């Protein structure tokens, strides 16, 4: 059978932790068009946590080396801790597997370019798990932006914060860390859990369907609301992109509201785009048109898996490749250089709920929403945490 005729790609799931288990669920509860032929994870007793492993007799390996010594796969789906992605992706490409790697791909531009080269040299694809880049509403909006329908982008802003407490940080050794086991991880809400809307803004302005608009500079305010976290966990950031668009982003974990936002707006020369949780992407043009692109939720989050399996089968390449995350990576690194202020513990109230404990910074929601309304950083309008 030729490469193009692989009717049901064999898939290896590399790490089935908090997020990776979604791939396991999707592939064992639905027909995604491929078959799981192995799992690679170092966690003990995985089959007790996921009985389906035993039911479907899925072999579990402790390393990619062990897996590839016995089996082959046309697609590897990597959901391991961030600092392991680059080496794992490279190993899979070298063994002839296409790769769908969870975001972020890695932590440096050099590694990103090296991995893109490895994918080219091996003739395999390296796709990333930025699910909004697979969203049909967002793709059709991006096509119209690229066609110049709304003119130049002037400014964009988005608030997206999610409450996270002790259990979230306790789930692994890299959560909330700047480094883990000597590796850089730079974990934060901006880097990780709430990265998607920022990456989407850069993706929407990218000069091609595969690329994202790069950032050139940052100013901003970083805070640590949860004293148990090493890195910052509250960020209000203003980037200027390479082509001069202002991008404001507000994100945090220590807040009372479980999910604040997403709530976004983008002004173009000839129109204003709005989007938000449960809302459609709507562009209102200056000549009175209202273009409804639909909601991002209409495309399933796992579309990326289905696209990767289809592309593996058809010998194609998913749109979201290594370059799609490069601008977010630059933004994370720029932000990481800003000073971090500790929020006074008198402003942090701990609440207990569902066996978890959450630090909540007083009035954080109001500070973010008021700042976003005025396209400002909190300090610029006299607010502080
Ligand atoms: N796309 C999204 O919406 C989304 C959401 C959450 C997380 N993620 C991404 O998914 C990735 C994993 O995040 P997580 O929160 O699930 O992490 P996690 O720490 O909860 O899980 C990591 C898994 O990797 C396994 N692991 C650790 N070392 C390993 C090794 N050497 N070899 C094989 N497996 C190993 C662990 O046992 C665990 O099962 C990250 O890149 C994260 O950014 C994406």
Coordinates of C-alpha atoms and ligand atoms in Angstrom, one line a residue, residues 14-20 22 40-43 46 49 62-63 78-82 84-85 88 102-104 129-131 168 171-172 174 191-193 196 301 304, ligand 1:
X14 CA 1.9 10.3 23.4
X15 CA 0.8 11.2 27.0
X16 CA -2.7 10.9 28.1
X17 CA -2.7 13.4 31.1
X18 CA -5.3 16.0 31.8
X19 CA -5.5 17.1 28.2
X20 CA -4.2 14.0 26.3
X22 CA -9.4 13.9 25.4
X40 CA 3.3 6.3 25.5
X41 CA 3.1 7.6 29.0
X42 CA 5.2 7.2 32.2
X43 CA 2.3 7.4 34.6
X46 CA -2.9 4.0 33.4
X49 CA -7.6 5.2 35.3
X62 CA 7.0 4.1 28.8
X63 CA 8.9 5.7 26.0
X78 CA 1.7 14.5 21.5
X79 CA 0.1 15.9 24.7
X80 CA 3.1 15.7 27.0
X81 CA 4.5 18.5 29.2
X82 CA 5.6 21.4 27.1
X84 CA 9.2 17.4 26.2
X85 CA 7.5 18.4 22.9
X88 CA 9.3 13.8 21.1
X102 CA -0.3 20.1 21.5
X103 CA 0.5 23.8 21.8
X104 CA 2.9 25.4 22.4
X129 CA -3.1 21.7 18.5
X130 CA -4.3 25.4 18.4
X131 CA -7.9 24.4 18.0
X168 CA -4.7 22.5 38.9
X171 CA -1.5 18.0 38.9
X172 CA 2.1 18.1 37.6
X174 CA 5.6 22.0 35.6
X191 CA 1.5 30.8 28.0
X192 CA -0.9 28.0 28.5
X193 CA -4.6 27.7 29.6
X196 CA -5.9 30.5 22.6
X301 CA -12.6 21.2 19.6
X304 CA -7.7 19.1 14.8
Ligands
LIG1 N1 -5.4 22.7 23.3 C1 -5.9 22.9 24.6 O1 -6.9 23.5 24.8 C2 -5.1 22.4 25.7 C3 -5.6 22.4 27.0 C4 -4.8 22.0 28.1 C5 -3.5 21.6 27.8 N2 -3.0 21.6 26.6 C6 -1.6 21.2 26.3 O2 -1.5 19.8 26.5 C7 -0.2 19.5 26.9 C8 -0.3 18.6 28.2 O3 -0.9 19.4 29.2 P1 -1.6 18.7 30.4 O4 -2.2 19.8 31.2 O5 -2.4 17.5 29.9 O6 -0.3 18.1 31.2 P2 -0.3 17.1 32.4 O7 0.9 17.4 33.2 O8 -1.6 17.0 33.1 O9 -0.1 15.7 31.7 C9 1.1 15.3 31.1 C10 1.1 13.8 30.8 O10 2.4 13.5 30.3 C11 2.9 12.3 30.9 N3 4.3 12.4 30.9 C12 5.2 13.0 31.7 N4 6.5 12.7 31.3 C13 6.4 11.9 30.3 C14 7.4 11.2 29.4 N5 8.7 11.4 29.7 N6 6.9 10.5 28.5 C15 5.6 10.3 28.2 N7 4.7 10.9 29.0 C16 5.0 11.7 29.9 C17 2.3 12.4 32.3 O11 2.4 11.2 32.9 C18 0.9 12.9 32.0 O12 0.1 11.9 31.7 C19 0.5 20.9 27.1 O13 1.3 21.2 26.0 C20 -0.6 21.8 27.3 O14 -0.3 23.1 26.9 C21 -3.8 22.0 25.5

